[in-house]
PDB file of C-alpha atoms in Angstrom:
ATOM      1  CA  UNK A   1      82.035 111.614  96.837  1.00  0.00           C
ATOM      2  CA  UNK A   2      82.541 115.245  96.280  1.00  0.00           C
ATOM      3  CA  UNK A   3      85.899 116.878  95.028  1.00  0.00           C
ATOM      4  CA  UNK A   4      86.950 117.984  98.504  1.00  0.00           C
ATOM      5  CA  UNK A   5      89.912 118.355 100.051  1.00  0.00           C
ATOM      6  CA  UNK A   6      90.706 117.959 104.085  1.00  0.00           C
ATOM      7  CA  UNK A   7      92.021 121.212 106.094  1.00  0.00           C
ATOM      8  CA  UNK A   8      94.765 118.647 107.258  1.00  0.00           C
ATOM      9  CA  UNK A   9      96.147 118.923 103.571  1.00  0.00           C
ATOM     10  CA  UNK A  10      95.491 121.998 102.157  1.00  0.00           C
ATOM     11  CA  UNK A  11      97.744 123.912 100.282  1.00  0.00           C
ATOM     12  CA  UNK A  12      98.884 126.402 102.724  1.00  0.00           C
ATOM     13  CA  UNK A  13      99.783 123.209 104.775  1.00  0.00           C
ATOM     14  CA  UNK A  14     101.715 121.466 102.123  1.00  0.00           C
ATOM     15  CA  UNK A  15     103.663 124.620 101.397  1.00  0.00           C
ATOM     16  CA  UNK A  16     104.596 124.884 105.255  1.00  0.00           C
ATOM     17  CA  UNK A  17     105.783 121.475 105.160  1.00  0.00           C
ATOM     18  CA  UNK A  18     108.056 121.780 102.230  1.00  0.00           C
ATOM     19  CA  UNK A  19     109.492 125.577 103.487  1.00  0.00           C
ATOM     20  CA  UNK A  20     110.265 123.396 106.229  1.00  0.00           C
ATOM     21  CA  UNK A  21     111.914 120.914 104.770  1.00  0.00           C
ATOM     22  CA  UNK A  22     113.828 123.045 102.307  1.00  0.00           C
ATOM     23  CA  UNK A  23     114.868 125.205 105.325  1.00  0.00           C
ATOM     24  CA  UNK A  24     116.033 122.089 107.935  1.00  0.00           C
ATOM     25  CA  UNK A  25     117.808 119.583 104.811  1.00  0.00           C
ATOM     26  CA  UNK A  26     119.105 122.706 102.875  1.00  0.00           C
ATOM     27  CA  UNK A  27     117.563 121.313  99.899  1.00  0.00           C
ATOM     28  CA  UNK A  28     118.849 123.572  97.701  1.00  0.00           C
ATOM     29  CA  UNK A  29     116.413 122.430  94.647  1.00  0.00           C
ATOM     30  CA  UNK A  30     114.590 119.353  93.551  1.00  0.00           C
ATOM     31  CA  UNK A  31     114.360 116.735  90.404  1.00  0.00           C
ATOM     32  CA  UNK A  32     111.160 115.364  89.438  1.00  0.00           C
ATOM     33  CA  UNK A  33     109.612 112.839  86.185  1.00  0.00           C
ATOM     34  CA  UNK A  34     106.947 115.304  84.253  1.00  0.00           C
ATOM     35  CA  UNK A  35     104.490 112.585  83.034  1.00  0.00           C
ATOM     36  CA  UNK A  36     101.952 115.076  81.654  1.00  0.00           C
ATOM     37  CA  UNK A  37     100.188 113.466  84.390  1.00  0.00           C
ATOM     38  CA  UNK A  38      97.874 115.502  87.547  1.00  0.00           C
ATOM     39  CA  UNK A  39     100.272 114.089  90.333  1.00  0.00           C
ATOM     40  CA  UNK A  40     103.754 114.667  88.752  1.00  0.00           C
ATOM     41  CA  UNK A  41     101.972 118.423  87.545  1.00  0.00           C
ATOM     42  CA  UNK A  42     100.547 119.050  91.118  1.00  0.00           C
ATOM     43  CA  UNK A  43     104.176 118.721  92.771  1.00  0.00           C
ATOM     44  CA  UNK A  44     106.038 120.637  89.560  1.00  0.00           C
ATOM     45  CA  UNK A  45     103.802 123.406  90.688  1.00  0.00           C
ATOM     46  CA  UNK A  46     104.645 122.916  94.576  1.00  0.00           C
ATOM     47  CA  UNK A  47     107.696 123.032  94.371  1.00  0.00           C
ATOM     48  CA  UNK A  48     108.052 125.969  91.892  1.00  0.00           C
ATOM     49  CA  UNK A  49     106.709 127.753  94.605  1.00  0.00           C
ATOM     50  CA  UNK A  50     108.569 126.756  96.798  1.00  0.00           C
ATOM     51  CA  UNK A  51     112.376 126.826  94.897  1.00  0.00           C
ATOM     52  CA  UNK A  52     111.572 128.501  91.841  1.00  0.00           C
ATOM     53  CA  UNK A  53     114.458 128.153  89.683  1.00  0.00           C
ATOM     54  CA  UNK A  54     115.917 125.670  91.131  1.00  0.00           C
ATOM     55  CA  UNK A  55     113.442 122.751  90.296  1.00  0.00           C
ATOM     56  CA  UNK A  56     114.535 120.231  87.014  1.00  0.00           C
ATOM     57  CA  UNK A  57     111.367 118.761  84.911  1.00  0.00           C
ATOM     58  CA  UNK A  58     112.983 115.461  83.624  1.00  0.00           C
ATOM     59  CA  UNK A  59     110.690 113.851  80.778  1.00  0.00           C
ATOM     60  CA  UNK A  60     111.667 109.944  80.292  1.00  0.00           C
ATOM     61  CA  UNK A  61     109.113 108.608  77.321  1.00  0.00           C
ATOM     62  CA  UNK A  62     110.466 104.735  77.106  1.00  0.00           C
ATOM     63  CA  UNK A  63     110.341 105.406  73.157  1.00  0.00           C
ATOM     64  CA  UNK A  64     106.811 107.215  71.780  1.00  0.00           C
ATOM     65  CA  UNK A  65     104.818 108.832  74.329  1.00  0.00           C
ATOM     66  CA  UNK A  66     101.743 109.590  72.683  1.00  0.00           C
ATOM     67  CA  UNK A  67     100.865 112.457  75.201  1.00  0.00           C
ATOM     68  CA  UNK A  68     104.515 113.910  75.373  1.00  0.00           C
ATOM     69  CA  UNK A  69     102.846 117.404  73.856  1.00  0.00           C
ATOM     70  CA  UNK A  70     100.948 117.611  77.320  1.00  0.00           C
ATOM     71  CA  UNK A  71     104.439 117.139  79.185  1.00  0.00           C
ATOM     72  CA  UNK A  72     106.282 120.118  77.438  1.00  0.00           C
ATOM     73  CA  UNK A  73     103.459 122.194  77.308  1.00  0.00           C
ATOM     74  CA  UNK A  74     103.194 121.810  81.444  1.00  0.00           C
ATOM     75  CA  UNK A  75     106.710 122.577  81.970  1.00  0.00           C
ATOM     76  CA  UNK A  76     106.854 125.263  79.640  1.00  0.00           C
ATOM     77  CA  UNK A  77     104.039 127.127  81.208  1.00  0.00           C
ATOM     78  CA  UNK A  78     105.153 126.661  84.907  1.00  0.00           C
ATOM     79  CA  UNK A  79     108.911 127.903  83.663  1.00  0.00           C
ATOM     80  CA  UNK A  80     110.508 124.446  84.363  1.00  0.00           C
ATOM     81  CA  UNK A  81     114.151 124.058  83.792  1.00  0.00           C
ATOM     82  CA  UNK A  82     113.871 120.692  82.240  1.00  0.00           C
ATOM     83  CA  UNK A  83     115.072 117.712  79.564  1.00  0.00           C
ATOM     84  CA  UNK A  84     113.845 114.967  77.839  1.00  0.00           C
ATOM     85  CA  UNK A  85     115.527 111.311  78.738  1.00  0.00           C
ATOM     86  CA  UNK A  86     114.489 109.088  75.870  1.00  0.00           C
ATOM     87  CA  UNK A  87     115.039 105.341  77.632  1.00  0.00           C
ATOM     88  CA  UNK A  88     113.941 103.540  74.178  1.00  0.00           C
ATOM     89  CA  UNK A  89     117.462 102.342  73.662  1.00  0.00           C
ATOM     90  CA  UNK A  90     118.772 101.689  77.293  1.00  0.00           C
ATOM     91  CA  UNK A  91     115.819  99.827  78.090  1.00  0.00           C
ATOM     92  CA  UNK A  92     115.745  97.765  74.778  1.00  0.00           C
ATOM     93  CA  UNK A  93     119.518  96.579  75.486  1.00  0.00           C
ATOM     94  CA  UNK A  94     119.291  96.265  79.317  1.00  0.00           C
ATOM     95  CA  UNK A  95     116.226  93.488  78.650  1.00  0.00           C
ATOM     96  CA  UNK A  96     118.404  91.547  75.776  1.00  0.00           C
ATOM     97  CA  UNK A  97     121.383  91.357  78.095  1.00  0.00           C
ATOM     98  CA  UNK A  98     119.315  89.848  80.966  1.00  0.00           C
ATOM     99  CA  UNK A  99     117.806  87.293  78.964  1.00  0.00           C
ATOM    100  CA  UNK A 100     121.361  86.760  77.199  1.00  0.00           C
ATOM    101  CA  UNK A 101     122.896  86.359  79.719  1.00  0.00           C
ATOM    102  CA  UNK A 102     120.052  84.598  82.536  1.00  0.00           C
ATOM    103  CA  UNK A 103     118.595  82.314  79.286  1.00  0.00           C
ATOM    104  CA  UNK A 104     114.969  83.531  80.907  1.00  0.00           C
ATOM    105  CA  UNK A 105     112.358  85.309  79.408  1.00  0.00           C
ATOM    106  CA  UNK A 106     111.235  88.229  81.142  1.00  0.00           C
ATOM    107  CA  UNK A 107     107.827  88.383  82.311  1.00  0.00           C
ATOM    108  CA  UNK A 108     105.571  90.810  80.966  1.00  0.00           C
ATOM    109  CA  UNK A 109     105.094  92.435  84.805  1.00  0.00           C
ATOM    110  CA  UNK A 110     108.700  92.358  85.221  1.00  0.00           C
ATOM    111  CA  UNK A 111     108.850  94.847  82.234  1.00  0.00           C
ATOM    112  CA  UNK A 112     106.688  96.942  82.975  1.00  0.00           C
ATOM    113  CA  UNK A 113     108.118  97.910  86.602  1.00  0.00           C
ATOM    114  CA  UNK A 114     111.448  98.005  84.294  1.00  0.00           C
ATOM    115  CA  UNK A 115     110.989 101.956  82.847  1.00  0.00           C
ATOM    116  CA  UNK A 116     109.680 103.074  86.286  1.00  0.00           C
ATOM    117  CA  UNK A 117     112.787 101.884  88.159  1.00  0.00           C
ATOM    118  CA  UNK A 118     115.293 103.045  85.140  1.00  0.00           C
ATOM    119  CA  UNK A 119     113.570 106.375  85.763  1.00  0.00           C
ATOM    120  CA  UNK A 120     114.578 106.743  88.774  1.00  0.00           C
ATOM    121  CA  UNK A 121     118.021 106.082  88.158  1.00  0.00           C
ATOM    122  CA  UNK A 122     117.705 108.640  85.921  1.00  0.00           C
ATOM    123  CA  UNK A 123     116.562 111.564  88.412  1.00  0.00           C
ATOM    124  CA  UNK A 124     119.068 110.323  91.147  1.00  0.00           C
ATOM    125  CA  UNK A 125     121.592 110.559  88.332  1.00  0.00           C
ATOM    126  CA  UNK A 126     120.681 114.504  87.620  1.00  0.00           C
ATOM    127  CA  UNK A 127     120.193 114.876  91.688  1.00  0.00           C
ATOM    128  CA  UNK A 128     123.635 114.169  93.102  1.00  0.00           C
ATOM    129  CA  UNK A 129     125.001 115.826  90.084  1.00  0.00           C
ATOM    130  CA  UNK A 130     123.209 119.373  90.928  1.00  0.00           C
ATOM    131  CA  UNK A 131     123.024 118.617  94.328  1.00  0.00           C
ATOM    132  CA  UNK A 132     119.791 118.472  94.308  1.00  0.00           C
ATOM    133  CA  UNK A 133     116.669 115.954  95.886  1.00  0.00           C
ATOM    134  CA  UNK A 134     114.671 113.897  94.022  1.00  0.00           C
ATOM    135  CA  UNK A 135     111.058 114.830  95.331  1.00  0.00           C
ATOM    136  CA  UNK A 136     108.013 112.190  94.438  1.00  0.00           C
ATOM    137  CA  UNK A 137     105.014 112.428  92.768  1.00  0.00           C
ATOM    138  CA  UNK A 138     102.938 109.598  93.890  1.00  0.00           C
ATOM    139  CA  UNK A 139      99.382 109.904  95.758  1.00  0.00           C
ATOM    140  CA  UNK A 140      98.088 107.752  98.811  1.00  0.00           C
ATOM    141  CA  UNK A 141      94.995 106.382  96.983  1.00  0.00           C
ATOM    142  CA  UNK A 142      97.732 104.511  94.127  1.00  0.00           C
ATOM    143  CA  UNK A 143      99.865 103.416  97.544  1.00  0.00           C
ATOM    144  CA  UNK A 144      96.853 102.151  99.469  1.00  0.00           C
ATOM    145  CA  UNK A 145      96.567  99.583  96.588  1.00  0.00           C
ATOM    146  CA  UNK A 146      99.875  99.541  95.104  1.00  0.00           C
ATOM    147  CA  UNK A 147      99.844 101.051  92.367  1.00  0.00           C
ATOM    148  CA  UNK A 148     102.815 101.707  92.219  1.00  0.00           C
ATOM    149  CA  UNK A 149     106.483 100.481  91.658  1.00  0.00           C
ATOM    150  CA  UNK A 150     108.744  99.281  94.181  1.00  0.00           C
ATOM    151  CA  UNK A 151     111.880 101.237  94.076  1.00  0.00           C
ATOM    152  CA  UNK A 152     110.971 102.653  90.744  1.00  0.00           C
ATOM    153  CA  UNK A 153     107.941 105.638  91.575  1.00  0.00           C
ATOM    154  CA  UNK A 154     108.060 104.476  95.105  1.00  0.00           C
ATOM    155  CA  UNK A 155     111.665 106.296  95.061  1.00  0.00           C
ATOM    156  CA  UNK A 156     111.791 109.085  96.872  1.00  0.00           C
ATOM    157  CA  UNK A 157     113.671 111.950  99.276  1.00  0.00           C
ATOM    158  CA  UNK A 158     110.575 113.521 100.023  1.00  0.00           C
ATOM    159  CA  UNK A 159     106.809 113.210  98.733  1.00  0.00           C
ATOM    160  CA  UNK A 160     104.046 116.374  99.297  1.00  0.00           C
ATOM    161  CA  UNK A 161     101.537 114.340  98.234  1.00  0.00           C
ATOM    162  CA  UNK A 162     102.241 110.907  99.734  1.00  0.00           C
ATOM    163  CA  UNK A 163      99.412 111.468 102.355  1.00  0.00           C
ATOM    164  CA  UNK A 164      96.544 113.134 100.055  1.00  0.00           C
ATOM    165  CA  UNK A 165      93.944 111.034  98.047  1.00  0.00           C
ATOM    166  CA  UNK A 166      93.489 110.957  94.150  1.00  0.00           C
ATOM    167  CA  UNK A 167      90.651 113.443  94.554  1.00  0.00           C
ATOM    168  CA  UNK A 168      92.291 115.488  97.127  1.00  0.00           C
ATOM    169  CA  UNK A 169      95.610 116.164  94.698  1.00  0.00           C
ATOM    170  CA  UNK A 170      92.971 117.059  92.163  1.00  0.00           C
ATOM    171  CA  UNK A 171      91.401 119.869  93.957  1.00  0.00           C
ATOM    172  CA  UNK A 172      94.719 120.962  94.993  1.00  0.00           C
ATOM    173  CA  UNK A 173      95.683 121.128  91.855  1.00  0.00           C
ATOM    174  CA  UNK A 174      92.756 123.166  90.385  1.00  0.00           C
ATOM    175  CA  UNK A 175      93.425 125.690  92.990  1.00  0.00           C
ATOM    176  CA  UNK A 176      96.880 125.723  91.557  1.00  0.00           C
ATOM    177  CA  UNK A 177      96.657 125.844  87.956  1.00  0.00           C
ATOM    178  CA  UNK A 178      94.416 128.804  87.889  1.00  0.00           C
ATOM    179  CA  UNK A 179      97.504 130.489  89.685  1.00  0.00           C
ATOM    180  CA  UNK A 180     100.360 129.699  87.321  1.00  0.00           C
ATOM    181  CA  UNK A 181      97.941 130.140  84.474  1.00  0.00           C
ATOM    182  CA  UNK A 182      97.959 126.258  83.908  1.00  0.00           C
ATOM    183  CA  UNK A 183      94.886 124.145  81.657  1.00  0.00           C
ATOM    184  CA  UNK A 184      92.808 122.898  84.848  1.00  0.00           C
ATOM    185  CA  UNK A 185      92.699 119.486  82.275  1.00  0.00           C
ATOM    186  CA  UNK A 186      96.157 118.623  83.483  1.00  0.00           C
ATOM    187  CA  UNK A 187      94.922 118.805  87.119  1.00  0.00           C
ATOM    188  CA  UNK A 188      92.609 116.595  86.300  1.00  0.00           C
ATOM    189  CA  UNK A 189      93.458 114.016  83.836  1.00  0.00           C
ATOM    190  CA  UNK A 190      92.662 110.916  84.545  1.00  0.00           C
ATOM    191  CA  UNK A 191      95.545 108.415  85.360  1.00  0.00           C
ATOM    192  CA  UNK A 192      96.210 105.575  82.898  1.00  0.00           C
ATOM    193  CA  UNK A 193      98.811 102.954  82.570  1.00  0.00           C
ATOM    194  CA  UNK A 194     100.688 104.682  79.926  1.00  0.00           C
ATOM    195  CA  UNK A 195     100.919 100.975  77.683  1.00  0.00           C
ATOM    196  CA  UNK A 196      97.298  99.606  76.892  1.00  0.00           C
ATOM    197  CA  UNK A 197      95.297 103.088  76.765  1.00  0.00           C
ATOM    198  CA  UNK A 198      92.877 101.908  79.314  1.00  0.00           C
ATOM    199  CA  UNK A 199      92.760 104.497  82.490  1.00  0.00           C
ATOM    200  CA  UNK A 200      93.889 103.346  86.001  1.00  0.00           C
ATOM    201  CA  UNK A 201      90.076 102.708  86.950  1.00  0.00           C
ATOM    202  CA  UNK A 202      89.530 100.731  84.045  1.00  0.00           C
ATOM    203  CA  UNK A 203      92.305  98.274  85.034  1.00  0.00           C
ATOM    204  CA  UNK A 204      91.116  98.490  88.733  1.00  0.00           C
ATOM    205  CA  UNK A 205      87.846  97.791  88.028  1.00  0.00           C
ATOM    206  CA  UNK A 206      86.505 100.678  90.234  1.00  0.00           C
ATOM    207  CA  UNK A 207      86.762 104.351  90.611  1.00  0.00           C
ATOM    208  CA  UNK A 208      89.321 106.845  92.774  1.00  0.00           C
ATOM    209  CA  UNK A 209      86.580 108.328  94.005  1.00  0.00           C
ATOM    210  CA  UNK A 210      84.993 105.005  95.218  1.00  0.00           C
ATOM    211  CA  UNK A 211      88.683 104.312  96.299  1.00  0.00           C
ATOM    212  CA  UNK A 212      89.704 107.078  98.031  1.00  0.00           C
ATOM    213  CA  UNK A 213      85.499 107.199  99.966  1.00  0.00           C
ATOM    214  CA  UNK A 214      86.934 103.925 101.185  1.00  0.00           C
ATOM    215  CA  UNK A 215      90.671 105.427 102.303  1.00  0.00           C
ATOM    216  CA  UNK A 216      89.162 108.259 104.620  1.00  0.00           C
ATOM    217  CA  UNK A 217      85.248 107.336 105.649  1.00  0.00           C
ATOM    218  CA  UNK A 218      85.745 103.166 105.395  1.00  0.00           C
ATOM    219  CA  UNK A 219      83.014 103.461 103.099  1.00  0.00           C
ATOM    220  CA  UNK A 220      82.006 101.475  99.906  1.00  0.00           C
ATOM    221  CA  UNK A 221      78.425 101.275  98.641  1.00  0.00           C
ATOM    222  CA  UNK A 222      79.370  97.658  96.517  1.00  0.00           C
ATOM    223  CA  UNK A 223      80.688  94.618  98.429  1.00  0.00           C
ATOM    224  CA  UNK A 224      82.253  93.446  95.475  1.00  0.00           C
ATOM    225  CA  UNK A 225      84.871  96.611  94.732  1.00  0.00           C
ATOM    226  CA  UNK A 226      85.189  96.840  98.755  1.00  0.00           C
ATOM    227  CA  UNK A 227      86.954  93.146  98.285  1.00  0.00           C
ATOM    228  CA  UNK A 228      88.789  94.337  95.585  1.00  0.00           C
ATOM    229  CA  UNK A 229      90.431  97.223  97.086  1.00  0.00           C
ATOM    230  CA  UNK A 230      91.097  95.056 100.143  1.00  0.00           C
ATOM    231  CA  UNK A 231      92.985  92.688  98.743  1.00  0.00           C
ATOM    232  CA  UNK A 232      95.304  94.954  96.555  1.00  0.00           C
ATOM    233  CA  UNK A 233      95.691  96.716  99.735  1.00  0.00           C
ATOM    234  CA  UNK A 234      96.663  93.171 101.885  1.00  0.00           C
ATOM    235  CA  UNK A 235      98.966  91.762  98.145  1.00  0.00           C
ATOM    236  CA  UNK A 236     100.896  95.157  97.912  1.00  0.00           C
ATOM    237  CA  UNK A 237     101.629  95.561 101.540  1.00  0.00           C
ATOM    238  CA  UNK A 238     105.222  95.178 101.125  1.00  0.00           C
ATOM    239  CA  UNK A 239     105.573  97.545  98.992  1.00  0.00           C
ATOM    240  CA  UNK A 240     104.702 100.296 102.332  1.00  0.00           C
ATOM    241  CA  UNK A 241     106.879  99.205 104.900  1.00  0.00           C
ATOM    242  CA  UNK A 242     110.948  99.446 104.696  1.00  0.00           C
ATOM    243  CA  UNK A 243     112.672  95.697 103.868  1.00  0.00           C
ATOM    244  CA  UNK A 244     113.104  93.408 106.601  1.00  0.00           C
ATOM    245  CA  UNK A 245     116.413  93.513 108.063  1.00  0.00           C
ATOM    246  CA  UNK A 246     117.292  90.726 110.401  1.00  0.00           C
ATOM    247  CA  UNK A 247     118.986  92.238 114.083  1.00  0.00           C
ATOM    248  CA  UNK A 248     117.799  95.314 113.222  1.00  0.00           C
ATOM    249  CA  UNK A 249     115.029  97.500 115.123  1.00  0.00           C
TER     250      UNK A 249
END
């Protein structure tokens, strides 16, 4: 599948959408997580464009973050205003005083999806404070499948890139980078979980671009990965539709 991206999505689109929404919420700036990642990069650079000075880069390594270099040196570059949020120590006592006080241990899932949700804690915190919104940074293909945390990265006042594929934010982003003077690499880098060093495909066991063929043309050349992407899709399903509220439409 080649690195396209459709005319539905392309940058002069997104941009329209967010002028729009600045303009009709009077957003008067936004607060996003810089991962050193290509989605939470891709946005950083959107919405530069879109409120300049008035966007926050919040870096939240849960401890060492081996690729923390790649973080500063993106916000530094695009002329972030940003900070570092070090969760090491929150996140060490929060998990002691749950199984202090519950007398469980918690599940090695549960902490994972820990960090993501404390994170966004954190950029609601620095929001409201500046008066700001938090703005998302996560991409259809990692939502299709749920890769993603419930009310952690799935956290959001508004998302640019909620409807484009892995591959699509990539090629947005290359177009991008070569405008703010940005490494194309950080466009590009490949998405991993951040805890065993494998990438997100690794762990999936198939690609984004195999993915996100399947997302727009229904398309998948193996019968095996097709299964697999259809039943992360069906398992995560709750984690794309609002809770269910009883008397409520």
């Amino acid at each position: 599948m080649e690195n396209k991206i459709r005319e539905c999505v392309r940058r002069e689109k997104v941009l329209a959408w967010l002028e729009k929404y600045k303009e009709e919420t009077k957003c008067e700036g936004v607060v996003l997580g810089i991962s050193g990642g290509k989605d939470s990069t891709v946005v950083a650079m959107l919405a530069k464009k879109v409120w300049g000075d008035n966007v926050v880069g919040v870096m939240m390594p849960n401890g060492t973050q081996a690729d923390i270099s790649d973080s500063i040196e993106i916000v530094e570059t695009l002329g972030l205003r940003h900070c570092t949020v070090n969760l090491a120590d929150a996140f060490s006592a929060l998990c002691a005083e749950i199984e202090k006080k519950s007398s469980l241990e918690i599940s090695r899932q549960a902490k994972t999806n820990i960090p993501p949700r404390m994170r966004m804690t954190t950029l609601y915190a620095i929001a409201q404070t500046l008066g700001y919104r938090v703005i998302g940074t996560g991409n259809a293909s990692e939502a299709f499948i749920g890769w993603t945390t419930k009310w952690g990265d799935g956290a959001y006042d508004l998302n640019p890139i909620a409807g484009l594929t892995c591959t699509e934010v990539m090629a947005l982003g290359a177009s991008l980078a070569k405008e703010f003077g940005l490494d194309e690499k950080f466009a590009r880098k490949a998405p991993s979980d951040g805890l065993t060093g494998r990438t997100d495909e690794d762990n999936f066991g198939f690609t984004y671009a195999e993915l996100d063929n399947y997302i727009l043309n229904g398309e998948c050349e193996s019968d095996e990965v097709r299964e697999k992407i259809e039943r992360m899709h069906k398992l995560s399903a709750h984690k794309r539709k609002m809770p269910e509220k009883f008397g409520v439409d």
